[in-house]
Short mmCIF file of C-alpha atoms in Angstrom, two decimals:
data_model
loop_
_atom_site.label_atom_id
_atom_site.label_comp_id
_atom_site.label_asym_id
_atom_site.label_seq_id
_atom_site.Cartn_x
_atom_site.Cartn_y
_atom_site.Cartn_z
CA MET I 25 -67.71 -44.26 23.49
CA ASN I 26 -65.17 -47.06 22.85
CA GLU I 27 -67.11 -49.96 23.11
CA ASN I 28 -66.70 -51.22 19.57
CA GLY I 29 -63.09 -50.72 19.15
CA THR I 30 -61.34 -47.18 17.81
CA GLY I 31 -61.75 -47.52 14.17
CA GLY I 32 -65.91 -47.26 14.73
CA SER I 33 -65.87 -44.94 17.22
CA LEU I 34 -63.30 -42.70 15.31
CA LEU I 35 -65.86 -42.53 12.06
CA ARG I 36 -68.28 -41.91 14.80
CA ALA I 37 -66.85 -38.98 16.29
CA MET I 38 -65.70 -37.57 12.91
CA TYR I 39 -69.15 -38.23 11.89
CA ALA I 40 -70.82 -36.18 14.94
CA GLN I 41 -68.32 -33.50 15.18
CA PHE I 42 -68.93 -32.72 10.79
CA ARG I 43 -72.92 -33.10 11.71
CA ARG I 44 -72.84 -30.41 14.29
CA ASP I 45 -70.99 -28.35 12.43
CA LEU I 46 -73.88 -28.13 9.65
CA LEU I 47 -76.17 -27.96 12.37
CA MET I 48 -74.89 -25.08 13.54
CA ALA I 49 -74.51 -23.63 9.81
CA TYR I 50 -77.96 -24.14 9.71
CA ARG I 51 -79.21 -22.71 12.61
CA HIS I 52 -76.76 -19.38 11.48
CA PRO I 53 -77.20 -18.84 7.79
CA GLN I 54 -75.79 -15.87 8.19
CA ASP I 55 -72.41 -17.75 8.17
CA VAL I 56 -73.05 -19.16 5.00
CA LEU I 57 -74.93 -16.58 3.15
CA ASN I 58 -72.64 -13.54 3.97
CA PRO I 59 -69.01 -15.06 2.35
CA ILE I 60 -71.51 -15.29 -0.73
CA ALA I 61 -73.37 -11.57 -0.63
CA PHE I 62 -69.52 -10.62 -0.12
CA LEU I 63 -68.41 -12.18 -3.29
CA VAL I 64 -71.78 -10.90 -5.16
CA MET I 65 -70.72 -7.16 -3.88
CA VAL I 66 -66.85 -7.65 -4.53
CA ILE I 67 -67.34 -8.82 -8.29
CA THR I 68 -70.20 -6.11 -8.78
CA LEU I 69 -67.56 -3.81 -8.01
CA PHE I 70 -64.87 -4.41 -10.90
CA PRO I 71 -67.40 -3.43 -13.94
CA LEU I 72 -67.63 -0.29 -12.01
CA ALA I 73 -64.21 0.10 -11.50
CA VAL I 74 -62.56 -0.70 -14.77
CA THR I 75 -65.14 -0.94 -17.69
CA PRO I 76 -68.53 -2.26 -18.40
CA GLU I 77 -66.62 -3.28 -22.12
CA ALA I 78 -67.36 -7.35 -22.59
CA SER I 79 -64.22 -8.57 -24.02
CA ARG I 80 -61.69 -6.43 -21.65
CA LEU I 81 -63.79 -7.69 -18.39
CA ALA I 82 -63.19 -11.35 -19.84
CA GLU I 83 -59.51 -10.85 -19.77
CA ILE I 84 -59.70 -10.03 -15.97
CA ALA I 85 -62.82 -12.38 -14.81
CA PRO I 86 -60.39 -15.56 -14.27
CA GLY I 87 -58.45 -13.59 -11.60
CA VAL I 88 -61.04 -11.50 -10.20
CA VAL I 89 -63.32 -14.24 -9.51
CA TRP I 90 -60.92 -16.46 -7.89
CA VAL I 91 -59.36 -13.20 -5.92
CA ALA I 92 -62.73 -12.51 -4.65
CA ALA I 93 -64.08 -16.43 -3.78
CA LEU I 94 -60.32 -16.63 -1.97
CA LEU I 95 -60.98 -13.19 0.12
CA ALA I 96 -64.62 -14.75 0.78
CA THR I 97 -63.39 -18.01 2.02
CA LEU I 98 -60.39 -16.06 4.09
CA LEU I 99 -63.52 -13.83 5.74
CA SER I 100 -65.27 -17.06 6.84
CA LEU I 101 -62.43 -18.86 8.26
CA ASP I 102 -61.70 -16.07 11.04
CA SER I 103 -64.37 -17.13 13.15
CA LEU I 104 -63.51 -20.80 12.53
CA PHE I 105 -62.45 -21.51 15.85
CA ARG I 106 -63.07 -18.50 18.14
CA SER I 107 -66.53 -18.99 18.80
CA ASP I 108 -65.77 -22.32 19.97
CA ALA I 109 -62.64 -21.51 21.70
CA GLU I 110 -64.66 -18.58 23.44
CA ASP I 111 -67.90 -21.03 24.66
CA GLY I 112 -65.63 -23.72 25.87
CA ALA I 113 -66.45 -26.36 22.81
CA LEU I 114 -63.03 -25.87 21.79
CA GLU I 115 -61.75 -27.68 25.40
CA LEU I 116 -63.89 -30.77 24.81
CA PHE I 117 -62.86 -30.90 21.15
CA LEU I 118 -59.15 -31.19 22.57
CA LEU I 119 -60.02 -33.55 25.62
CA SER I 120 -61.99 -36.14 23.26
CA PRO I 121 -59.85 -39.16 23.24
CA HIS I 122 -60.24 -39.45 19.56
CA SER I 123 -57.17 -38.56 17.13
CA LEU I 124 -57.41 -34.64 17.12
CA PHE I 125 -55.69 -34.96 13.40
CA PHE I 126 -59.26 -36.61 12.40
CA LEU I 127 -61.67 -34.00 14.22
CA CYS I 128 -59.44 -31.09 12.61
CA LEU I 129 -60.19 -32.78 9.24
CA ALA I 130 -63.84 -32.95 10.05
CA ARG I 131 -63.87 -29.40 10.82
CA ALA I 132 -62.17 -28.15 7.72
CA GLY I 133 -64.46 -30.74 5.74
CA SER I 134 -67.34 -29.06 7.28
CA HIS I 135 -66.30 -25.77 6.61
CA TRP I 136 -65.60 -26.69 2.95
CA VAL I 137 -68.92 -28.21 2.47
CA THR I 138 -71.14 -25.30 4.23
CA VAL I 139 -68.89 -22.15 3.05
CA ALA I 140 -66.35 -22.94 0.50
CA LEU I 141 -68.42 -25.53 -1.62
CA PRO I 142 -71.48 -22.60 -1.86
CA LEU I 143 -68.92 -20.25 -2.72
CA ALA I 144 -67.46 -22.60 -5.55
CA ILE I 145 -70.84 -22.92 -7.05
CA CYS I 146 -71.61 -19.53 -7.03
CA ALA I 147 -68.35 -18.39 -7.91
CA PRO I 148 -68.32 -19.52 -11.58
CA LEU I 149 -72.00 -18.24 -12.43
CA LEU I 150 -71.02 -14.66 -11.15
CA GLY I 151 -68.37 -15.13 -13.69
CA TYR I 152 -71.10 -14.70 -16.18
CA LEU I 153 -71.57 -11.05 -15.10
CA LEU I 154 -67.89 -10.77 -15.98
CA SER I 155 -68.72 -12.46 -19.86
CA LEU I 156 -66.79 -15.53 -19.13
CA SER I 157 -67.48 -18.36 -21.49
CA PRO I 158 -69.78 -21.49 -20.31
CA HIS I 159 -66.62 -23.20 -21.36
CA ALA I 160 -64.32 -21.38 -18.93
CA MET I 161 -67.11 -21.19 -16.14
CA TRP I 162 -67.10 -24.83 -16.34
CA VAL I 163 -63.30 -25.21 -15.54
CA MET I 164 -63.46 -22.45 -13.01
CA PHE I 165 -66.12 -25.12 -11.44
CA LEU I 166 -63.73 -27.53 -11.60
CA ALA I 167 -61.05 -25.59 -10.35
CA LEU I 168 -62.50 -23.89 -7.26
CA LEU I 169 -64.21 -27.70 -6.46
CA VAL I 170 -60.10 -28.79 -6.05
CA GLY I 171 -59.15 -25.59 -5.12
CA THR I 172 -61.85 -24.25 -2.25
CA PRO I 173 -60.62 -27.40 0.12
CA LEU I 174 -56.97 -26.29 -0.07
CA LEU I 175 -58.26 -22.94 1.20
CA SER I 176 -60.46 -24.55 3.68
CA LEU I 177 -57.57 -26.19 5.28
CA VAL I 178 -54.68 -24.24 4.85
CA GLY I 179 -56.82 -21.30 6.30
CA ALA I 180 -57.73 -23.29 9.33
CA ILE I 181 -54.08 -23.54 10.21
CA GLY I 182 -54.07 -19.49 10.25
CA ALA I 183 -57.58 -19.62 11.95
CA ALA I 184 -56.49 -22.15 14.78
CA LEU I 185 -53.22 -20.13 15.30
CA LEU I 186 -55.57 -17.42 16.04
CA ALA I 187 -58.53 -19.07 17.95
CA GLY I 188 -56.67 -17.57 21.31
CA VAL I 189 -56.44 -14.12 19.72
CA GLN I 190 -58.99 -11.43 20.36
CA ARG I 191 -58.91 -9.25 17.57
CA GLY I 192 -57.81 -11.57 14.80
CA GLY I 193 -59.24 -10.06 11.63
CA VAL I 194 -56.50 -8.48 9.46
CA LEU I 195 -53.64 -10.42 10.99
CA LEU I 196 -55.54 -13.80 9.63
CA PHE I 197 -55.02 -12.53 6.00
CA LEU I 198 -51.41 -11.75 6.80
CA LEU I 199 -50.60 -14.99 7.89
CA ILE I 200 -52.69 -17.02 5.28
CA LEU I 201 -52.64 -14.59 1.79
CA PRO I 202 -48.98 -15.45 1.07
CA LEU I 203 -49.60 -19.35 1.49
CA PHE I 204 -52.43 -19.24 -0.83
CA VAL I 205 -50.41 -18.20 -3.92
CA PRO I 206 -49.93 -21.50 -5.53
CA VAL I 207 -53.69 -21.71 -5.52
CA LEU I 208 -54.32 -18.56 -6.92
CA VAL I 209 -51.70 -19.28 -9.76
CA PHE I 210 -53.01 -22.68 -10.84
CA GLY I 211 -56.57 -21.84 -10.27
CA ALA I 212 -56.63 -18.87 -12.35
CA GLY I 213 -54.13 -20.19 -14.64
CA ALA I 214 -56.73 -23.33 -15.35
CA VAL I 215 -59.30 -20.99 -16.49
CA MET I 216 -57.30 -18.77 -18.20
CA ALA I 217 -55.86 -21.78 -20.22
CA ALA I 218 -59.74 -22.68 -20.99
CA GLN I 219 -60.48 -19.53 -22.56
CA GLN I 220 -57.90 -19.69 -24.82
CA ALA I 221 -58.39 -22.95 -25.68
CA LEU I 222 -55.40 -24.50 -24.36
CA PRO I 223 -55.42 -27.44 -22.05
CA TYR I 224 -56.07 -27.17 -18.46
CA VAL I 225 -56.01 -30.62 -16.94
CA GLY I 226 -52.54 -30.06 -15.95
CA HIS I 227 -53.37 -26.91 -13.62
CA LEU I 228 -56.40 -28.94 -12.27
CA ALA I 229 -53.48 -31.97 -11.29
CA LEU I 230 -51.22 -29.77 -9.52
CA LEU I 231 -54.16 -28.11 -7.74
CA GLY I 232 -54.92 -31.56 -6.93
CA SER I 233 -51.38 -33.00 -6.07
CA MET I 234 -51.16 -29.92 -3.36
CA LEU I 235 -54.67 -30.82 -2.28
CA ALA I 236 -53.24 -34.40 -1.45
CA LEU I 237 -50.02 -32.96 0.35
CA ALA I 238 -52.66 -30.48 2.39
CA LEU I 239 -54.62 -33.19 3.19
CA ALA I 240 -51.98 -35.22 4.74
CA LEU I 241 -50.18 -31.93 6.69
CA ALA I 242 -52.60 -29.60 7.11
CA PRO I 243 -54.32 -31.24 9.99
CA PHE I 244 -50.92 -31.92 11.94
CA ALA I 245 -50.49 -27.87 12.18
CA ILE I 246 -53.90 -27.39 12.63
CA SER I 247 -54.44 -29.56 16.01
CA ALA I 248 -50.88 -28.23 16.87
CA SER I 249 -52.12 -24.68 16.50
CA LEU I 250 -54.99 -25.50 18.27
CA ARG I 251 -53.06 -27.12 21.38
CA VAL I 252 -51.26 -23.76 21.38
CA ALA I 253 -54.16 -21.56 21.39
CA LEU I 254 -55.69 -23.05 24.24
CA SER I 255 -53.01 -23.94 26.62
CA MET Q 226 -8.33 -1.08 -9.90
CA ALA Q 227 -11.41 -0.46 -12.65
CA PHE Q 228 -11.21 3.45 -12.42
CA GLU Q 229 -8.87 6.01 -13.07
CA SER Q 230 -9.96 8.83 -10.69
CA PHE Q 231 -12.17 9.38 -7.79
CA ALA Q 232 -14.67 11.33 -10.05
CA GLU Q 233 -14.79 8.33 -12.30
CA LEU Q 234 -15.56 5.91 -9.02
CA LEU Q 235 -18.12 8.66 -8.52
CA ALA Q 236 -20.16 8.38 -11.76
CA MET Q 237 -20.02 4.69 -12.17
CA GLY Q 238 -19.76 5.18 -16.10
CA GLY Q 239 -23.27 7.16 -15.49
CA HIS Q 240 -24.99 5.29 -13.65
CA GLY Q 241 -23.43 6.62 -10.15
CA ALA Q 242 -26.86 7.44 -8.96
CA TYR Q 243 -27.92 3.79 -9.03
CA VAL Q 244 -24.89 1.98 -7.43
CA TRP Q 245 -24.45 4.39 -4.73
CA SER Q 246 -28.07 4.52 -4.01
CA ALA Q 247 -27.89 0.75 -3.36
CA TYR Q 248 -25.27 1.00 -1.02
CA GLY Q 249 -27.09 3.99 0.64
CA VAL Q 250 -29.63 1.64 1.31
CA ALA Q 251 -27.48 -0.98 2.33
CA LEU Q 252 -25.62 1.08 5.02
CA GLY Q 253 -28.84 2.35 6.22
CA ILE Q 254 -30.23 -1.08 6.87
CA LEU Q 255 -27.15 -1.97 8.37
CA ILE Q 256 -26.86 0.61 10.71
CA TRP Q 257 -30.56 0.01 11.70
CA ASN Q 258 -29.60 -3.45 12.79
CA ILE Q 259 -27.03 -2.65 14.81
CA TYR Q 260 -28.55 0.33 16.52
CA MET Q 261 -31.87 -1.34 17.14
CA PRO Q 262 -30.76 -4.17 19.52
CA LEU Q 263 -28.37 -1.31 21.39
CA ARG Q 264 -31.47 0.60 22.20
CA VAL Q 265 -33.04 -2.10 23.23
CA ARG Q 266 -30.39 -3.52 25.74
CA ARG Q 267 -30.30 0.46 27.12
CA GLN Q 268 -34.07 1.05 27.48
CA PHE Q 269 -33.97 -2.67 29.34
CA LEU Q 270 -30.83 -1.75 31.41
CA ARG Q 271 -32.64 1.57 32.46
CA GLN Q 272 -35.96 0.26 33.18
CA GLN Q 273 -34.30 -2.64 35.45
CA ALA Q 274 -32.21 0.12 37.21
CA ARG Q 275 -35.46 2.35 37.62
CA LEU Q 276 -37.39 -0.92 39.21
CA ALA Q 277 -34.47 -1.67 41.56
CA ARG Q 278 -34.51 1.68 42.78
CA ARG Q 279 -38.04 1.54 43.49
CA GLY Q 280 -37.21 -1.54 45.57
CA GLY Q 281 -37.65 -4.64 43.62
CA GLU Q 282 -39.96 -6.04 40.78
CA MET Q 283 -43.54 -4.94 41.50
CA GLN Q 284 -45.25 -7.48 39.22
CA MET K 79 -22.78 -33.78 21.52
CA TRP K 80 -26.00 -33.94 23.12
CA LYS K 81 -24.42 -32.84 26.69
CA TRP K 82 -22.86 -29.93 24.15
CA LEU K 83 -26.36 -29.14 22.79
CA HIS K 84 -27.84 -28.93 26.45
CA LYS K 85 -25.14 -27.02 27.64
CA LEU K 86 -26.09 -24.29 24.76
CA GLY K 87 -29.71 -24.34 25.81
CA SER K 88 -28.51 -23.23 29.18
CA PRO K 89 -29.18 -19.50 29.22
CA PRO K 90 -26.35 -18.51 31.41
CA TRP K 91 -23.74 -20.28 29.59
CA PHE K 92 -25.00 -19.05 26.33
CA TYR K 93 -24.87 -15.49 27.43
CA ARG K 94 -21.04 -15.81 28.95
CA ILE K 95 -20.01 -17.77 25.88
CA SER K 96 -21.76 -15.36 23.29
CA GLY K 97 -20.45 -12.45 25.11
CA ARG K 98 -16.96 -13.47 24.72
CA TRP K 99 -17.54 -14.61 20.87
CA LEU K 100 -19.54 -11.08 19.64
CA PRO K 101 -16.38 -8.81 19.43
CA TRP K 102 -14.59 -11.28 17.21
CA LEU K 103 -18.01 -11.85 14.73
CA ALA K 104 -18.07 -8.14 14.90
CA VAL K 105 -14.82 -7.66 13.82
CA ALA K 106 -14.83 -10.48 11.37
CA SER K 107 -17.86 -9.69 9.78
CA ALA K 108 -16.59 -5.64 9.59
CA ALA K 109 -13.24 -6.52 7.82
CA LEU K 110 -14.86 -9.37 5.21
CA LEU K 111 -17.64 -6.52 4.63
CA LEU K 112 -14.96 -4.08 3.77
CA VAL K 113 -12.64 -6.19 1.57
CA GLY K 114 -15.53 -7.49 -0.27
CA ILE K 115 -17.39 -4.60 -1.01
CA GLY K 116 -14.03 -2.71 -1.57
CA TRP K 117 -13.20 -5.12 -4.07
CA GLY K 118 -16.45 -5.42 -5.76
CA LEU K 119 -16.62 -1.59 -5.84
CA LEU K 120 -13.36 -0.50 -7.15
CA ILE K 121 -11.32 -3.50 -8.24
CA ALA K 122 -13.75 -5.51 -10.02
CA PRO K 123 -14.39 -5.51 -13.73
CA PRO K 124 -17.39 -3.42 -15.25
CA ASP K 125 -19.73 -5.86 -16.94
CA TYR K 126 -19.49 -5.69 -20.80
CA GLN K 127 -23.25 -5.41 -21.08
CA GLN K 128 -24.51 -3.43 -17.99
CA GLY K 129 -21.52 -2.01 -17.47
CA HIS K 130 -20.80 -0.50 -13.56
CA THR K 131 -24.47 -1.25 -12.48
CA VAL K 132 -23.35 -4.73 -11.73
CA ARG K 133 -21.56 -3.73 -8.85
CA ILE K 134 -24.66 -3.75 -7.09
CA MET K 135 -24.73 -7.15 -7.29
CA TYR K 136 -22.13 -7.38 -4.22
CA ILE K 137 -24.57 -6.28 -1.86
CA HIS K 138 -27.92 -7.73 -3.61
CA VAL K 139 -26.85 -11.56 -4.19
CA PRO K 140 -25.88 -11.71 -0.67
CA ALA K 141 -28.75 -10.33 1.17
CA ALA K 142 -31.18 -12.21 -0.97
CA ILE K 143 -29.19 -15.40 0.10
CA LEU K 144 -29.41 -13.94 3.67
CA ALA K 145 -33.21 -13.91 3.50
CA GLN K 146 -33.40 -17.08 2.49
CA SER K 147 -31.50 -18.63 4.83
CA ALA K 148 -32.91 -16.75 7.42
CA TYR K 149 -36.31 -17.93 7.19
CA LEU K 150 -34.86 -21.31 6.86
CA MET K 151 -32.92 -20.96 10.20
CA LEU K 152 -36.34 -19.39 11.76
CA ALA K 153 -38.02 -22.55 10.73
CA GLY K 154 -35.35 -24.39 11.85
CA ALA K 155 -35.37 -22.93 15.26
CA GLY K 156 -39.06 -23.46 15.30
CA LEU K 157 -38.99 -27.05 14.86
CA VAL K 158 -36.54 -27.27 17.94
CA VAL K 159 -39.16 -25.52 19.76
CA LEU K 160 -41.47 -27.63 18.64
CA VAL K 161 -39.70 -31.23 19.38
CA TRP K 162 -37.29 -30.05 22.18
CA PRO K 163 -37.90 -27.79 25.30
CA VAL K 164 -35.21 -25.68 24.55
CA ARG K 165 -35.89 -22.12 25.28
CA LEU K 166 -33.05 -20.50 23.70
CA ALA K 167 -34.29 -21.50 20.07
CA ASP K 168 -37.10 -19.62 20.46
CA LEU K 169 -35.27 -16.66 21.81
CA PHE K 170 -33.01 -17.14 18.84
CA ALA K 171 -36.28 -17.13 16.48
CA GLU K 172 -37.47 -14.23 17.59
CA ALA K 173 -34.40 -12.22 17.14
CA CYS K 174 -34.20 -14.03 13.52
CA ALA K 175 -37.42 -12.51 12.32
CA PRO K 176 -36.64 -8.84 12.11
CA VAL K 177 -33.30 -8.81 10.82
CA GLY K 178 -34.02 -11.56 7.88
CA ALA K 179 -36.93 -9.14 6.95
CA SER K 180 -34.64 -6.69 6.92
CA MET K 181 -32.09 -8.47 4.63
CA THR K 182 -34.93 -9.34 2.34
CA VAL K 183 -36.14 -5.61 2.27
CA LEU K 184 -32.81 -4.80 1.18
CA ALA K 185 -32.69 -7.65 -1.37
CA LEU K 186 -35.77 -6.20 -2.77
CA ALA K 187 -34.87 -2.52 -2.70
CA THR K 188 -30.79 -3.23 -3.99
CA GLY K 189 -32.79 -5.23 -6.67
CA SER K 190 -35.56 -2.78 -8.17
CA ILE K 191 -32.41 -0.32 -7.82
CA TRP K 192 -30.51 -2.50 -10.43
CA GLY K 193 -33.77 -3.29 -12.56
CA LYS K 194 -33.99 0.36 -13.12
CA PRO K 195 -30.80 0.96 -15.53
CA THR K 196 -31.03 -2.98 -16.66
CA TRP K 197 -35.17 -2.97 -17.66
CA GLY K 198 -35.64 0.31 -17.86
CA THR K 199 -38.30 0.11 -14.66
CA TYR K 200 -37.63 0.08 -10.90
CA TRP K 201 -40.47 -2.86 -10.60
CA GLU K 202 -40.88 -5.88 -13.21
CA TRP K 203 -42.90 -8.97 -12.23
CA ASP K 204 -39.61 -11.38 -12.27
CA ALA K 205 -40.08 -14.45 -10.76
CA ARG K 206 -37.40 -14.04 -8.42
CA LEU K 207 -38.15 -10.53 -7.33
CA THR K 208 -42.06 -11.88 -6.72
CA SER K 209 -41.00 -14.33 -5.05
CA VAL K 210 -38.65 -12.27 -2.47
CA LEU K 211 -41.69 -10.37 -2.02
CA ILE K 212 -43.60 -12.89 -0.93
CA LEU K 213 -41.18 -14.18 1.28
CA LEU K 214 -41.39 -10.53 2.76
CA PHE K 215 -44.91 -11.19 3.42
CA LEU K 216 -43.95 -14.92 4.95
CA TYR K 217 -41.68 -12.65 7.82
CA ILE K 218 -44.47 -9.97 7.96
CA GLY K 219 -46.92 -12.73 9.33
CA VAL K 220 -44.38 -14.59 11.63
CA ILE K 221 -43.83 -11.08 13.12
CA ALA K 222 -47.22 -9.80 13.30
CA LEU K 223 -48.25 -13.34 14.92
CA ARG K 224 -45.54 -12.63 17.90
CA ALA K 225 -46.51 -9.25 18.06
CA ALA K 226 -50.13 -10.27 18.28
CA ILE K 227 -50.03 -13.19 21.13
CA ARG K 228 -49.50 -11.67 24.71
CA GLU K 229 -48.56 -14.83 26.77
CA ALA K 230 -44.51 -15.63 25.74
CA GLU K 231 -44.77 -19.44 25.55
CA ALA K 232 -48.18 -19.58 23.41
CA ALA K 233 -46.43 -17.03 20.97
CA ALA K 234 -43.35 -18.98 20.73
CA ARG K 235 -44.86 -22.04 19.55
CA ALA K 236 -47.42 -20.42 17.47
CA CYS K 237 -44.90 -18.43 15.66
CA ALA K 238 -42.97 -22.16 15.19
CA ILE K 239 -46.04 -23.58 13.75
CA LEU K 240 -46.36 -20.71 11.36
CA ALA K 241 -42.57 -20.69 10.31
CA VAL K 242 -42.64 -24.58 10.03
CA VAL K 243 -45.84 -24.09 7.54
CA GLY K 244 -44.38 -21.22 5.69
CA VAL K 245 -40.96 -23.46 4.99
CA VAL K 246 -42.92 -26.45 3.79
CA ASN K 247 -44.59 -24.10 1.72
CA ILE K 248 -41.77 -21.98 0.20
CA PRO K 249 -40.76 -24.44 -2.50
CA ILE K 250 -44.34 -24.77 -3.70
CA ILE K 251 -44.77 -21.15 -3.99
CA LYS K 252 -41.52 -20.28 -5.73
CA TYR K 253 -42.23 -23.11 -8.11
CA SER K 254 -45.61 -21.73 -8.84
CA VAL K 255 -44.51 -18.09 -9.27
CA GLU K 256 -41.89 -19.17 -11.61
CA TRP K 257 -44.51 -21.22 -13.38
CA TRP K 258 -46.33 -18.02 -13.66
CA ASN K 259 -44.04 -15.96 -15.05
CA THR K 260 -43.08 -17.95 -17.76
CA LEU K 261 -46.53 -18.03 -18.66
CA HIS K 262 -46.98 -14.45 -18.92
CA GLN K 263 -43.57 -13.28 -20.45
CA PRO K 264 -41.03 -14.43 -22.75
CA ALA K 265 -37.83 -15.13 -20.86
CA SER K 266 -36.67 -11.59 -19.87
CA PHE K 267 -33.16 -10.22 -19.49
CA ARG K 268 -32.19 -12.30 -16.17
CA VAL K 269 -29.93 -10.13 -13.93
CA THR K 270 -27.89 -12.96 -12.20
CA GLU K 271 -26.62 -16.38 -12.99
CA LYS K 272 -25.14 -15.60 -16.11
CA PRO K 273 -22.83 -18.72 -16.84
CA THR K 274 -20.23 -16.85 -18.29
CA MET K 275 -19.40 -14.61 -15.66
CA PRO K 276 -15.58 -14.20 -15.23
CA ALA K 277 -13.59 -14.96 -11.95
CA GLU K 278 -12.85 -11.52 -11.60
CA MET K 279 -16.47 -10.22 -11.17
CA TRP K 280 -17.68 -13.24 -8.73
CA LEU K 281 -14.67 -13.84 -6.52
CA PRO K 282 -15.59 -10.83 -4.62
CA LEU K 283 -18.88 -12.31 -3.95
CA LEU K 284 -17.09 -14.73 -1.55
CA PRO K 285 -16.29 -12.35 1.05
CA CYS K 286 -19.20 -10.31 0.54
CA VAL K 287 -21.64 -13.22 0.95
CA LEU K 288 -19.46 -14.40 3.91
CA GLY K 289 -19.42 -11.11 5.27
CA LEU K 290 -22.84 -10.48 5.43
CA TYR K 291 -23.55 -14.22 7.02
CA LEU K 292 -21.13 -12.87 10.28
CA PHE K 293 -22.89 -9.56 10.25
CA PHE K 294 -26.22 -11.31 10.65
CA PHE K 295 -25.15 -13.63 13.46
CA THR K 296 -23.82 -10.48 15.19
CA VAL K 297 -27.13 -8.85 15.03
CA VAL K 298 -28.79 -11.64 15.77
CA LEU K 299 -26.66 -12.75 19.00
CA MET K 300 -27.37 -9.19 20.03
CA ARG K 301 -30.82 -9.50 19.99
CA THR K 302 -30.88 -13.04 21.00
CA ARG K 303 -28.45 -12.01 24.61
CA ASN K 304 -31.34 -8.95 24.73
CA ASN K 305 -34.05 -12.00 25.12
CA VAL K 306 -32.15 -14.12 27.07
CA LEU K 307 -31.83 -11.04 29.49
CA ARG K 308 -35.21 -9.77 29.33
CA ARG K 309 -36.85 -13.54 29.74
CA ASP K 310 -34.47 -14.43 32.73
CA ARG K 311 -34.51 -11.01 34.49
CA ARG K 312 -36.03 -12.52 37.72
CA LYS K 313 -33.30 -15.02 37.97
CA SER K 314 -30.15 -14.63 39.98
CA TRP K 315 -27.16 -15.07 37.25
CA ALA K 316 -29.37 -12.21 35.06
CA GLN K 317 -29.99 -10.25 38.26
CA ASN K 318 -26.39 -9.98 39.14
CA GLU K 319 -25.52 -9.24 35.18
CA ILE K 320 -28.12 -6.56 34.93
CA HIS K 321 -26.61 -4.88 38.08
CA ARG K 322 -23.40 -5.23 36.85
CA LEU K 323 -23.56 -3.61 33.71
CA ASN K 324 -26.03 -0.80 35.15
CA ALA K 325 -23.00 0.07 37.91
CA SER K 326 -20.35 0.06 34.69
CA GLY K 327 -22.44 2.58 33.63
CA GLU K 328 -23.37 1.32 30.34
CA THR K 329 -26.68 3.00 30.28
CA GLU K 330 -25.19 6.67 30.52
CA HIS K 331 -23.54 6.44 26.83
CA GLY K 332 -25.28 7.79 23.97
CA VAL K 333 -29.22 9.33 23.51
#
């Protein structure tokens, strides 16, 4: 495994992990499609619950779409490590000679590509149902593009903490939702700024800097949590 | 002294309900904080005494 | 220093020494709280704008300070749990969480009661109140996580990780909430932090804050001692202590 130095084999291990996760998602398309169906249904509820009036819907649209996308991501995160913990794949993951930091990064990355990225693409389109303007939809997409990897990384910490707990469910929401507050504030803030024709780059930059911080720190927390969950 | 009489102290310039309910909540929470560890301790000691009477811990 | 730390980490030594401190801590905290709150309620002058409602400050501000520093202590203990094998740190963290959460509830409750006469509403989406509410959610997460994990060692480390992750996030959350607040409403009437507050008004705050700190340490020590006894219940020193307490009839009192 280590024949040509750790650098090359580490990249290969990350790639193998990533590929396996994509393959799993391909074989179980439900894991990808269910969060999107959830997103569509939640967004449909708002015109029914609040009002079908376009101007009022547009006012709440940035927040509603963001909250719905956030909840859909969290729902999908619940099972991120649990099935691996149950069938023993996680043990192998921990026994691997490679740095757990990068393997966790690869795991969060594959979650983002398979679940969060499709959500980031669908959510702005669904914003159309809430009469979001095309410009706001574009900014919504940009904000989700920067924000959803943050959700995957931070959410993975919670999923890893609960990998050994049988009934995670609501508990994951309790642990992670407060940590999502800044993402929600700046993500929805960017879209609202775009709606009012105000500059929105600052919000995206703030989201980006939080993403950089999370990329550097979250994998440590994820790997430490996985070690605890399996100890 | 900021108050002339006891009645004035209770009234708090017309805002007595707010001031005294805030301190009431505070008293309640402080008492809860004192009561809980005492109760846990008493229950733990009782349980240990029961176990000792049965002849050592079973687990 | 290291030797002292090591000794502090030894449960029997901690149990003995904390038992000796506890009455003094309790008496000092009760005295300071009585002096501070008595001073604040009876002697301090009313505010020229808010009148006597400003007296809620003497319990609200100490509770808000403790709510935050208790989370810092929780995270500090968490860091110790993750880095050094000091069992006591976890027993302390376990005791910190519910007491800190109760202080957060106290800060929220007194803050919203204070809000009614000053803002005209019990709940205002003010930056301060909102970030304290999110702090309460962080406490709830830690408490719920500990309750969910059966095995004590795993629960200790999991809670430690969550507390440290939370403390890294607190400044970011605070900043984002403040930013959100300035965006959505023009700076409303601020309750605390008035630079012109005269000394007669803020001086009583000192004994109140110190007294509530000592109160916090008193009840956290009580809980930590319970946790130590529970975790060491099969060790001989704890067995002796349990036996002694049961023989002295401590269980006969009360309900």
